[in-house]
Amino acid sequence: MKSSVEKLSATRTKLTVEVPFEELKPEFDQAYKALAQQVNMPGFRKGKVPAKILEARLGRGVVLDQVLNEMIPSRYSQAVEEHDLKVLGQPDIDIAELKDGEQVTFTAEVDVRPEIEVPDFSTISVEVAPLKADDDAIAAELENLQARFGTLKNVDRKVKKGDFVSIDLSATIDGESVEEATTEGLSHEVGTDSLVEGLDDALVGMKADEENTFTSKLVAGEHADEEAEVTVKVSSVKERELPELDDDFAQLASEFDTLDELRDSLKTQVEEQMKNTQAGEIRDKVLAAALEQTEVALPEAVVNDQVEGQIQQIIGQFGGDEKTFEAMLAAQDITREKFEEDSREAAEDSVRTQLFLDALADKEQPEVSQDELMDHINFTAAQYGMDPNQFIMQLQQAGQLASLFADVRRGKSLAINIAKTSVKDTDGNDVDPKQFFGIDEAAAEGAESEESADKAEDKKDDKSESKKYEGKKADKDAKPSAKKAPAKKAAKKTPAKKAAKKTEEKEEKKTTKKSTKKDSE
């Protein structure tokens, strides 16, 4: 087999593959075997019809078609591997020449990952919000905890914000009752604005057994976004009675004996949350800055597939009804053209980011341990509310385990490079990104010392020893060294892990469903 590559554009390649017929004996044998199972001929057992008789009965063209169907996928994959192409999506195959008994030539046009020059992350500087675990933030956490242990009691007074009411709702349009907007005994917290617009304003000041009518737009059903006269009747009014903040409450709401201990714990919790938030902000801003410095050619077909996948997924939520989908857009004053334009912009951002992170991962070549892969699987399963074992089974069935492995690899590569950047908060204080995205310094220094010793030893050797060094260096390039990948200890740092996984999740949520759908098809 001979193959050649023609670069059509930065993201499109054409493979030309020539296969002589003498290499096709296994495919012909397989074709005759498959066709023999499909033909019933007097005097022959099923599957035992000789090749010549099969060709006479079915025609040479049928046999050749079967051979080509068997041959092309394997030879295409072989050519892709031979030329080390990083293909994206499915190829467009065309039979360029078929000389029976001599040679078959086919071409395959396919999108490929473009060459991307990764910037020097040590030149990137970003600014983020400062960490401020102040008394107000701690008090807010304590109030939330206090509210969880509160009790509701009936009150005989006018409704105010924060009260819990039981209400009946009904609506009319042009005097006609709207059945789907009628409900009884609905529980609602006043002030949350979680139901009909204008309801909370109408409720404030009412008392039990009183009615009030106001005008609002309905949010669902056949009359969604139409103006309606809404009537609300209050059945009961309750207020939340909060437990007193003392040592007894601390013992009730936590494992601590005193309120001071509980406050200290909440302070630690708030600080951890703020660190995770700051780590996420660092990650997002560094990635955005790196992308600004990087030119990434976008494969048009890949972007188109992603746009179409996003649109079909949303239309599927409306039962596949295009008219209902367009009515939803019209209700939000969005044209179909504007929606598709926004979808394309989002798809381009997603494809650009993933191509960049793939190039970064190829540059860093980080090692991904089994523990790290399982951590990511457990994290992702939790995001979907699934049991990890069931999630793994679904991944295996859809052939997506490799996709999650790639996600971890991208996340680790980005973390390694974020640790090289300069970060300040808006107060002018230096922020060390290594506390979130650090590497194991001792392991890295050890690897550097070992490499330096190897180089020093090689300089003393003769030319034959230099060749040995070249072979050793090539092996090091194939198998990532310790200084290129974060050690397990660093990977277990909570903010780094969560921030890296957030990066993976952002891309995964945009691509996993799409790629799963493709694999299933």
mmCIF file of N, CA, C and O in Angstrom, residues 318-413:
data_model
loop_
_atom_site.group_PDB
_atom_site.id
_atom_site.type_symbol
_atom_site.label_atom_id
_atom_site.label_comp_id
_atom_site.label_asym_id
_atom_site.label_seq_id
_atom_site.Cartn_x
_atom_site.Cartn_y
_atom_site.Cartn_z
ATOM 1 N N PHE A 318 -38.520 20.303 22.463
ATOM 2 C CA PHE A 318 -39.892 20.685 22.118
ATOM 3 C C PHE A 318 -40.570 19.587 21.302
ATOM 4 O O PHE A 318 -41.480 19.847 20.509
ATOM 5 N N GLY A 319 -40.096 18.358 21.511
ATOM 6 C CA GLY A 319 -40.691 17.227 20.804
ATOM 7 C C GLY A 319 -40.385 17.215 19.326
ATOM 8 O O GLY A 319 -41.108 16.581 18.543
ATOM 9 N N GLY A 320 -39.341 17.915 18.915
ATOM 10 C CA GLY A 320 -38.973 17.958 17.500
ATOM 11 C C GLY A 320 -39.849 18.882 16.678
ATOM 12 O O GLY A 320 -39.770 18.865 15.442
ATOM 13 N N ASP A 321 -40.666 19.692 17.337
ATOM 14 C CA ASP A 321 -41.601 20.576 16.635
ATOM 15 C C ASP A 321 -40.922 21.917 16.347
ATOM 16 O O ASP A 321 -40.695 22.727 17.244
ATOM 17 N N GLU A 322 -40.601 22.154 15.067
ATOM 18 C CA GLU A 322 -39.923 23.393 14.670
ATOM 19 C C GLU A 322 -40.783 24.625 14.956
ATOM 20 O O GLU A 322 -40.274 25.660 15.374
ATOM 21 N N LYS A 323 -42.096 24.498 14.750
ATOM 22 C CA LYS A 323 -42.978 25.653 14.961
ATOM 23 C C LYS A 323 -43.011 26.067 16.428
ATOM 24 O O LYS A 323 -42.988 27.254 16.756
ATOM 25 N N THR A 324 -43.049 25.080 17.318
ATOM 26 C CA THR A 324 -43.031 25.394 18.758
ATOM 27 C C THR A 324 -41.712 26.041 19.144
ATOM 28 O O THR A 324 -41.676 27.002 19.935
ATOM 29 N N PHE A 325 -40.628 25.536 18.567
ATOM 30 C CA PHE A 325 -39.310 26.108 18.832
ATOM 31 C C PHE A 325 -39.245 27.559 18.379
ATOM 32 O O PHE A 325 -38.792 28.442 19.120
ATOM 33 N N GLU A 326 -39.736 27.836 17.169
ATOM 34 C CA GLU A 326 -39.691 29.197 16.656
ATOM 35 C C GLU A 326 -40.648 30.115 17.417
ATOM 36 O O GLU A 326 -40.376 31.309 17.576
ATOM 37 N N ALA A 327 -41.744 29.562 17.918
ATOM 38 C CA ALA A 327 -42.660 30.355 18.745
ATOM 39 C C ALA A 327 -41.971 30.752 20.056
ATOM 40 O O ALA A 327 -42.159 31.869 20.557
ATOM 41 N N MET A 328 -41.179 29.828 20.608
ATOM 42 C CA MET A 328 -40.432 30.128 21.821
ATOM 43 C C MET A 328 -39.434 31.255 21.562
ATOM 44 O O MET A 328 -39.290 32.177 22.378
ATOM 45 N N LEU A 329 -38.763 31.215 20.405
ATOM 46 C CA LEU A 329 -37.823 32.279 20.058
ATOM 47 C C LEU A 329 -38.548 33.616 19.899
ATOM 48 O O LEU A 329 -38.087 34.654 20.381
ATOM 49 N N ALA A 330 -39.692 33.577 19.224
ATOM 50 C CA ALA A 330 -40.451 34.805 18.994
ATOM 51 C C ALA A 330 -40.915 35.411 20.314
ATOM 52 O O ALA A 330 -40.939 36.635 20.482
ATOM 53 N N ALA A 331 -41.285 34.549 21.270
ATOM 54 C CA ALA A 331 -41.742 35.040 22.574
ATOM 55 C C ALA A 331 -40.621 35.782 23.299
ATOM 56 O O ALA A 331 -40.873 36.663 24.124
ATOM 57 N N GLN A 332 -39.367 35.416 22.985
ATOM 58 C CA GLN A 332 -38.221 36.084 23.602
ATOM 59 C C GLN A 332 -37.639 37.168 22.703
ATOM 60 O O GLN A 332 -36.559 37.696 22.965
ATOM 61 N N ASP A 333 -38.403 37.482 21.612
ATOM 62 C CA ASP A 333 -37.991 38.516 20.669
ATOM 63 C C ASP A 333 -36.628 38.203 20.052
ATOM 64 O O ASP A 333 -35.769 39.078 19.899
ATOM 65 N N ILE A 334 -36.436 36.909 19.704
ATOM 66 C CA ILE A 334 -35.197 36.452 19.071
ATOM 67 C C ILE A 334 -35.546 35.822 17.728
ATOM 68 O O ILE A 334 -36.423 34.956 17.652
ATOM 69 N N THR A 335 -34.892 36.263 16.670
ATOM 70 C CA THR A 335 -35.125 35.659 15.365
ATOM 71 C C THR A 335 -34.342 34.355 15.237
ATOM 72 O O THR A 335 -33.364 34.130 15.967
ATOM 73 N N ARG A 336 -34.770 33.511 14.309
ATOM 74 C CA ARG A 336 -34.056 32.247 14.086
ATOM 75 C C ARG A 336 -32.626 32.532 13.626
ATOM 76 O O ARG A 336 -31.686 31.835 14.029
ATOM 77 N N GLU A 337 -32.482 33.581 12.814
ATOM 78 C CA GLU A 337 -31.142 33.936 12.325
ATOM 79 C C GLU A 337 -30.228 34.350 13.472
ATOM 80 O O GLU A 337 -29.058 33.963 13.525
ATOM 81 N N LYS A 338 -30.770 35.156 14.411
ATOM 82 C CA LYS A 338 -29.979 35.593 15.549
ATOM 83 C C LYS A 338 -29.607 34.412 16.436
ATOM 84 O O LYS A 338 -28.470 34.314 16.930
ATOM 85 N N PHE A 339 -30.555 33.493 16.635
ATOM 86 C CA PHE A 339 -30.277 32.315 17.454
ATOM 87 C C PHE A 339 -29.159 31.483 16.827
ATOM 88 O O PHE A 339 -28.237 31.037 17.524
ATOM 89 N N GLU A 340 -29.224 31.264 15.507
ATOM 90 C CA GLU A 340 -28.191 30.465 14.844
ATOM 91 C C GLU A 340 -26.846 31.183 14.850
ATOM 92 O O GLU A 340 -25.792 30.545 14.955
ATOM 93 N N GLU A 341 -26.890 32.520 14.749
ATOM 94 C CA GLU A 341 -25.655 33.294 14.819
ATOM 95 C C GLU A 341 -24.996 33.150 16.191
ATOM 96 O O GLU A 341 -23.775 32.941 16.293
ATOM 97 N N ASP A 342 -25.817 33.240 17.250
ATOM 98 C CA ASP A 342 -25.281 33.069 18.605
ATOM 99 C C ASP A 342 -24.773 31.644 18.819
ATOM 100 O O ASP A 342 -23.750 31.432 19.480
ATOM 101 N N SER A 343 -25.497 30.663 18.261
ATOM 102 C CA SER A 343 -25.076 29.258 18.385
ATOM 103 C C SER A 343 -23.737 29.032 17.692
ATOM 104 O O SER A 343 -22.876 28.307 18.200
ATOM 105 N N ARG A 344 -23.565 29.666 16.530
ATOM 106 C CA ARG A 344 -22.296 29.517 15.809
ATOM 107 C C ARG A 344 -21.138 30.146 16.596
ATOM 108 O O ARG A 344 -20.052 29.572 16.680
ATOM 109 N N GLU A 345 -21.391 31.303 17.172
ATOM 110 C CA GLU A 345 -20.346 31.960 17.960
ATOM 111 C C GLU A 345 -19.942 31.096 19.149
ATOM 112 O O GLU A 345 -18.749 30.942 19.446
ATOM 113 N N ALA A 346 -20.932 30.496 19.815
ATOM 114 C CA ALA A 346 -20.632 29.616 20.950
ATOM 115 C C ALA A 346 -19.878 28.378 20.491
ATOM 116 O O ALA A 346 -18.946 27.910 21.161
ATOM 117 N N ALA A 347 -20.280 27.822 19.344
ATOM 118 C CA ALA A 347 -19.612 26.633 18.823
ATOM 119 C C ALA A 347 -18.168 26.938 18.444
ATOM 120 O O ALA A 347 -17.259 26.137 18.705
ATOM 121 N N GLU A 348 -17.937 28.090 17.836
ATOM 122 C CA GLU A 348 -16.572 28.468 17.465
ATOM 123 C C GLU A 348 -15.693 28.622 18.703
ATOM 124 O O GLU A 348 -14.537 28.181 18.707
ATOM 125 N N ASP A 349 -16.241 29.240 19.740
ATOM 126 C CA ASP A 349 -15.477 29.384 20.993
ATOM 127 C C ASP A 349 -15.143 28.016 21.582
ATOM 128 O O ASP A 349 -14.026 27.781 22.055
ATOM 129 N N SER A 350 -16.120 27.114 21.550
ATOM 130 C CA SER A 350 -15.921 25.775 22.110
ATOM 131 C C SER A 350 -14.860 24.999 21.334
ATOM 132 O O SER A 350 -13.955 24.402 21.916
ATOM 133 N N VAL A 351 -14.961 25.018 20.000
ATOM 134 C CA VAL A 351 -14.002 24.282 19.158
ATOM 135 C C VAL A 351 -12.610 24.891 19.307
ATOM 136 O O VAL A 351 -11.607 24.171 19.426
ATOM 137 N N ARG A 352 -12.539 26.223 19.310
ATOM 138 C CA ARG A 352 -11.234 26.896 19.455
ATOM 139 C C ARG A 352 -10.564 26.506 20.777
ATOM 140 O O ARG A 352 -9.369 26.183 20.817
ATOM 141 N N THR A 353 -11.336 26.513 21.851
ATOM 142 C CA THR A 353 -10.781 26.176 23.161
ATOM 143 C C THR A 353 -10.293 24.742 23.204
ATOM 144 O O THR A 353 -9.199 24.457 23.703
ATOM 145 N N GLN A 354 -11.102 23.825 22.673
ATOM 146 C CA GLN A 354 -10.699 22.420 22.747
ATOM 147 C C GLN A 354 -9.471 22.144 21.885
ATOM 148 O O GLN A 354 -8.578 21.395 22.292
ATOM 149 N N LEU A 355 -9.399 22.737 20.703
ATOM 150 C CA LEU A 355 -8.221 22.548 19.857
ATOM 151 C C LEU A 355 -6.971 23.087 20.550
ATOM 152 O O LEU A 355 -5.897 22.475 20.497
ATOM 153 N N PHE A 356 -7.120 24.244 21.203
ATOM 154 C CA PHE A 356 -5.980 24.826 21.920
ATOM 155 C C PHE A 356 -5.535 23.917 23.060
ATOM 156 O O PHE A 356 -4.331 23.664 23.238
ATOM 157 N N LEU A 357 -6.489 23.422 23.846
ATOM 158 C CA LEU A 357 -6.136 22.568 24.978
ATOM 159 C C LEU A 357 -5.539 21.247 24.509
ATOM 160 O O LEU A 357 -4.651 20.692 25.170
ATOM 161 N N ASP A 358 -5.989 20.741 23.362
ATOM 162 C CA ASP A 358 -5.379 19.527 22.815
ATOM 163 C C ASP A 358 -3.923 19.781 22.428
ATOM 164 O O ASP A 358 -3.046 18.940 22.677
ATOM 165 N N ALA A 359 -3.665 20.933 21.805
ATOM 166 C CA ALA A 359 -2.288 21.280 21.437
ATOM 167 C C ALA A 359 -1.426 21.439 22.681
ATOM 168 O O ALA A 359 -0.267 21.010 22.719
ATOM 169 N N LEU A 360 -1.987 22.033 23.712
ATOM 170 C CA LEU A 360 -1.255 22.214 24.976
ATOM 171 C C LEU A 360 -0.944 20.856 25.605
ATOM 172 O O LEU A 360 0.163 20.630 26.112
ATOM 173 N N ALA A 361 -1.920 19.947 25.566
ATOM 174 C CA ALA A 361 -1.707 18.610 26.134
ATOM 175 C C ALA A 361 -0.644 17.848 25.350
ATOM 176 O O ALA A 361 0.161 17.112 25.929
ATOM 177 N N ASP A 362 -0.629 18.006 24.025
ATOM 178 C CA ASP A 362 0.401 17.346 23.221
ATOM 179 C C ASP A 362 1.788 17.897 23.558
ATOM 180 O O ASP A 362 2.785 17.176 23.529
ATOM 181 N N LYS A 363 1.841 19.175 23.871
ATOM 182 C CA LYS A 363 3.131 19.782 24.220
ATOM 183 C C LYS A 363 3.614 19.290 25.584
ATOM 184 O O LYS A 363 4.788 18.953 25.754
ATOM 185 N N GLU A 364 2.721 19.229 26.559
ATOM 186 C CA GLU A 364 3.111 18.860 27.921
ATOM 187 C C GLU A 364 3.219 17.354 28.131
ATOM 188 O O GLU A 364 4.018 16.891 28.938
ATOM 189 N N GLN A 365 2.391 16.591 27.419
ATOM 190 C CA GLN A 365 2.366 15.133 27.580
ATOM 191 C C GLN A 365 2.255 14.705 29.046
ATOM 192 O O GLN A 365 3.087 13.940 29.560
ATOM 193 N N PRO A 366 1.261 15.186 29.791
ATOM 194 C CA PRO A 366 1.161 14.813 31.206
ATOM 195 C C PRO A 366 0.694 13.377 31.376
ATOM 196 O O PRO A 366 -0.097 12.867 30.574
ATOM 197 N N GLU A 367 1.203 12.735 32.402
ATOM 198 C CA GLU A 367 0.742 11.385 32.712
ATOM 199 C C GLU A 367 -0.569 11.480 33.481
ATOM 200 O O GLU A 367 -0.744 12.328 34.348
ATOM 201 N N VAL A 368 -1.503 10.607 33.153
ATOM 202 C CA VAL A 368 -2.797 10.554 33.850
ATOM 203 C C VAL A 368 -2.893 9.204 34.548
ATOM 204 O O VAL A 368 -2.883 8.155 33.903
ATOM 205 N N SER A 369 -2.960 9.245 35.871
ATOM 206 C CA SER A 369 -3.026 8.004 36.639
ATOM 207 C C SER A 369 -4.445 7.456 36.673
ATOM 208 O O SER A 369 -5.416 8.161 36.380
ATOM 209 N N GLN A 370 -4.550 6.187 37.046
ATOM 210 C CA GLN A 370 -5.860 5.559 37.173
ATOM 211 C C GLN A 370 -6.686 6.268 38.249
ATOM 212 O O GLN A 370 -7.894 6.461 38.080
ATOM 213 N N ASP A 371 -6.032 6.668 39.330
ATOM 214 C CA ASP A 371 -6.744 7.362 40.405
ATOM 215 C C ASP A 371 -7.312 8.686 39.912
ATOM 216 O O ASP A 371 -8.444 9.056 40.255
ATOM 217 N N GLU A 372 -6.533 9.424 39.120
ATOM 218 C CA GLU A 372 -7.011 10.706 38.609
ATOM 219 C C GLU A 372 -8.179 10.526 37.658
ATOM 220 O O GLU A 372 -9.142 11.305 37.678
ATOM 221 N N LEU A 373 -8.111 9.488 36.822
ATOM 222 C CA LEU A 373 -9.222 9.220 35.904
ATOM 223 C C LEU A 373 -10.480 8.856 36.685
ATOM 224 O O LEU A 373 -11.575 9.333 36.369
ATOM 225 N N MET A 374 -10.326 8.033 37.730
ATOM 226 C CA MET A 374 -11.491 7.639 38.526
ATOM 227 C C MET A 374 -12.052 8.831 39.292
ATOM 228 O O MET A 374 -13.272 8.967 39.436
ATOM 229 N N ASP A 375 -11.172 9.708 39.784
ATOM 230 C CA ASP A 375 -11.639 10.930 40.464
ATOM 231 C C ASP A 375 -12.511 11.753 39.519
ATOM 232 O O ASP A 375 -13.566 12.272 39.902
ATOM 233 N N HIS A 376 -12.054 11.884 38.281
ATOM 234 C CA HIS A 376 -12.809 12.675 37.307
ATOM 235 C C HIS A 376 -14.132 12.002 36.945
ATOM 236 O O HIS A 376 -15.164 12.673 36.792
ATOM 237 N N ILE A 377 -14.110 10.677 36.812
ATOM 238 C CA ILE A 377 -15.350 9.948 36.516
ATOM 239 C C ILE A 377 -16.347 10.135 37.642
ATOM 240 O O ILE A 377 -17.538 10.385 37.407
ATOM 241 N N ASN A 378 -15.881 10.012 38.884
ATOM 242 C CA ASN A 378 -16.778 10.196 40.037
ATOM 243 C C ASN A 378 -17.323 11.613 40.084
ATOM 244 O O ASN A 378 -18.514 11.823 40.362
ATOM 245 N N PHE A 379 -16.459 12.589 39.794
ATOM 246 C CA PHE A 379 -16.870 13.994 39.793
ATOM 247 C C PHE A 379 -17.930 14.242 38.718
ATOM 248 O O PHE A 379 -18.963 14.882 38.966
ATOM 249 N N THR A 380 -17.698 13.720 37.513
ATOM 250 C CA THR A 380 -18.630 13.931 36.408
ATOM 251 C C THR A 380 -19.945 13.201 36.654
ATOM 252 O O THR A 380 -21.023 13.726 36.360
ATOM 253 N N ALA A 381 -19.867 11.980 37.210
ATOM 254 C CA ALA A 381 -21.089 11.231 37.522
ATOM 255 C C ALA A 381 -21.945 12.000 38.513
ATOM 256 O O ALA A 381 -23.181 12.049 38.391
ATOM 257 N N ALA A 382 -21.298 12.633 39.481
ATOM 258 C CA ALA A 382 -22.033 13.429 40.472
ATOM 259 C C ALA A 382 -22.716 14.617 39.813
ATOM 260 O O ALA A 382 -23.834 14.997 40.190
ATOM 261 N N GLN A 383 -22.056 15.217 38.798
ATOM 262 C CA GLN A 383 -22.659 16.346 38.087
ATOM 263 C C GLN A 383 -23.947 15.938 37.378
ATOM 264 O O GLN A 383 -24.888 16.727 37.277
ATOM 265 N N TYR A 384 -23.988 14.700 36.893
ATOM 266 C CA TYR A 384 -25.182 14.201 36.212
ATOM 267 C C TYR A 384 -26.131 13.475 37.167
ATOM 268 O O TYR A 384 -27.171 12.964 36.739
ATOM 269 N N GLY A 385 -25.778 13.423 38.453
ATOM 270 C CA GLY A 385 -26.629 12.748 39.431
ATOM 271 C C GLY A 385 -26.720 11.253 39.198
ATOM 272 O O GLY A 385 -27.769 10.646 39.416
ATOM 273 N N MET A 386 -25.612 10.636 38.778
ATOM 274 C CA MET A 386 -25.613 9.214 38.445
ATOM 275 C C MET A 386 -24.683 8.444 39.380
ATOM 276 O O MET A 386 -23.726 9.000 39.937
ATOM 277 N N ASP A 387 -24.978 7.158 39.517
ATOM 278 C CA ASP A 387 -24.074 6.265 40.227
ATOM 279 C C ASP A 387 -22.806 6.081 39.380
ATOM 280 O O ASP A 387 -22.905 5.846 38.161
ATOM 281 N N PRO A 388 -21.606 6.197 39.975
ATOM 282 C CA PRO A 388 -20.374 6.099 39.189
ATOM 283 C C PRO A 388 -20.260 4.809 38.382
ATOM 284 O O PRO A 388 -19.790 4.834 37.237
ATOM 285 N N ASN A 389 -20.698 3.674 38.959
ATOM 286 C CA ASN A 389 -20.602 2.413 38.229
ATOM 287 C C ASN A 389 -21.501 2.400 36.997
ATOM 288 O O ASN A 389 -21.101 1.929 35.917
ATOM 289 N N GLN A 390 -22.715 2.934 37.148
ATOM 290 C CA GLN A 390 -23.612 3.020 36.000
ATOM 291 C C GLN A 390 -23.052 3.984 34.953
ATOM 292 O O GLN A 390 -23.168 3.743 33.740
ATOM 293 N N PHE A 391 -22.463 5.072 35.439
ATOM 294 C CA PHE A 391 -21.874 6.048 34.524
ATOM 295 C C PHE A 391 -20.743 5.419 33.719
ATOM 296 O O PHE A 391 -20.631 5.637 32.501
ATOM 297 N N ILE A 392 -19.903 4.631 34.380
ATOM 298 C CA ILE A 392 -18.798 3.961 33.679
ATOM 299 C C ILE A 392 -19.341 3.000 32.629
ATOM 300 O O ILE A 392 -18.818 2.924 31.500
ATOM 301 N N MET A 393 -20.404 2.265 32.962
ATOM 302 C CA MET A 393 -20.996 1.335 31.994
ATOM 303 C C MET A 393 -21.495 2.077 30.759
ATOM 304 O O MET A 393 -21.282 1.638 29.624
ATOM 305 N N GLN A 394 -22.147 3.227 30.980
ATOM 306 C CA GLN A 394 -22.634 4.008 29.840
ATOM 307 C C GLN A 394 -21.478 4.540 29.000
ATOM 308 O O GLN A 394 -21.551 4.565 27.769
ATOM 309 N N LEU A 395 -20.408 4.964 29.676
ATOM 310 C CA LEU A 395 -19.233 5.449 28.956
ATOM 311 C C LEU A 395 -18.633 4.343 28.095
ATOM 312 O O LEU A 395 -18.247 4.574 26.939
ATOM 313 N N GLN A 396 -18.548 3.148 28.647
ATOM 314 C CA GLN A 396 -17.983 2.021 27.900
ATOM 315 C C GLN A 396 -18.844 1.675 26.697
ATOM 316 O O GLN A 396 -18.337 1.414 25.596
ATOM 317 N N GLN A 397 -20.166 1.659 26.896
ATOM 318 C CA GLN A 397 -21.072 1.326 25.799
ATOM 319 C C GLN A 397 -20.999 2.361 24.680
ATOM 320 O O GLN A 397 -21.115 2.027 23.503
ATOM 321 N N ALA A 398 -20.814 3.636 25.068
ATOM 322 C CA ALA A 398 -20.741 4.707 24.070
ATOM 323 C C ALA A 398 -19.321 4.946 23.566
ATOM 324 O O ALA A 398 -19.102 5.793 22.697
ATOM 325 N N GLY A 399 -18.340 4.216 24.117
ATOM 326 C CA GLY A 399 -16.957 4.401 23.712
ATOM 327 C C GLY A 399 -16.383 5.746 24.114
ATOM 328 O O GLY A 399 -15.575 6.340 23.386
ATOM 329 N N GLN A 400 -16.793 6.254 25.298
ATOM 330 C CA GLN A 400 -16.415 7.593 25.705
ATOM 331 C C GLN A 400 -15.369 7.650 26.820
ATOM 332 O O GLN A 400 -15.037 8.741 27.292
ATOM 333 N N LEU A 401 -14.848 6.505 27.246
ATOM 334 C CA LEU A 401 -13.827 6.525 28.288
ATOM 335 C C LEU A 401 -12.588 7.291 27.826
ATOM 336 O O LEU A 401 -11.970 8.046 28.592
ATOM 337 N N ALA A 402 -12.228 7.116 26.551
ATOM 338 C CA ALA A 402 -11.062 7.825 26.018
ATOM 339 C C ALA A 402 -11.301 9.325 26.028
ATOM 340 O O ALA A 402 -10.376 10.110 26.237
ATOM 341 N N SER A 403 -12.563 9.736 25.823
ATOM 342 C CA SER A 403 -12.887 11.163 25.837
ATOM 343 C C SER A 403 -12.661 11.757 27.222
ATOM 344 O O SER A 403 -12.115 12.856 27.354
ATOM 345 N N LEU A 404 -13.069 11.030 28.272
ATOM 346 C CA LEU A 404 -12.856 11.522 29.623
ATOM 347 C C LEU A 404 -11.375 11.525 29.980
ATOM 348 O O LEU A 404 -10.903 12.423 30.687
ATOM 349 N N PHE A 405 -10.647 10.529 29.503
ATOM 350 C CA PHE A 405 -9.195 10.506 29.712
ATOM 351 C C PHE A 405 -8.569 11.760 29.099
ATOM 352 O O PHE A 405 -7.716 12.414 29.711
ATOM 353 N N ALA A 406 -9.015 12.122 27.894
ATOM 354 C CA ALA A 406 -8.496 13.318 27.233
ATOM 355 C C ALA A 406 -8.851 14.577 28.016
ATOM 356 O O ALA A 406 -8.069 15.528 28.078
ATOM 357 N N ASP A 407 -10.037 14.593 28.640
ATOM 358 C CA ASP A 407 -10.434 15.751 29.447
ATOM 359 C C ASP A 407 -9.481 15.953 30.625
ATOM 360 O O ASP A 407 -9.086 17.086 30.929
ATOM 361 N N VAL A 408 -9.141 14.854 31.304
ATOM 362 C CA VAL A 408 -8.215 14.946 32.441
ATOM 363 C C VAL A 408 -6.847 15.431 31.957
ATOM 364 O O VAL A 408 -6.194 16.270 32.588
ATOM 365 N N ARG A 409 -6.435 14.931 30.827
ATOM 366 C CA ARG A 409 -5.135 15.298 30.249
ATOM 367 C C ARG A 409 -5.099 16.798 29.921
ATOM 368 O O ARG A 409 -4.107 17.479 30.208
ATOM 369 N N ARG A 410 -6.180 17.298 29.346
ATOM 370 C CA ARG A 410 -6.243 18.735 29.045
ATOM 371 C C ARG A 410 -6.183 19.558 30.330
ATOM 372 O O ARG A 410 -5.486 20.571 30.406
ATOM 373 N N GLY A 411 -6.982 19.124 31.329
ATOM 374 C CA GLY A 411 -7.026 19.867 32.588
ATOM 375 C C GLY A 411 -5.670 19.932 33.273
ATOM 376 O O GLY A 411 -5.282 20.977 33.803
ATOM 377 N N LYS A 412 -4.940 18.815 33.278
ATOM 378 C CA LYS A 412 -3.619 18.798 33.907
ATOM 379 C C LYS A 412 -2.633 19.680 33.149
ATOM 380 O O LYS A 412 -1.827 20.395 33.755
ATOM 381 N N SER A 413 -2.724 19.653 31.820
ATOM 382 C CA SER A 413 -1.816 20.473 31.015
ATOM 383 C C SER A 413 -2.047 21.951 31.272
ATOM 384 O O SER A 413 -1.094 22.735 31.394
#
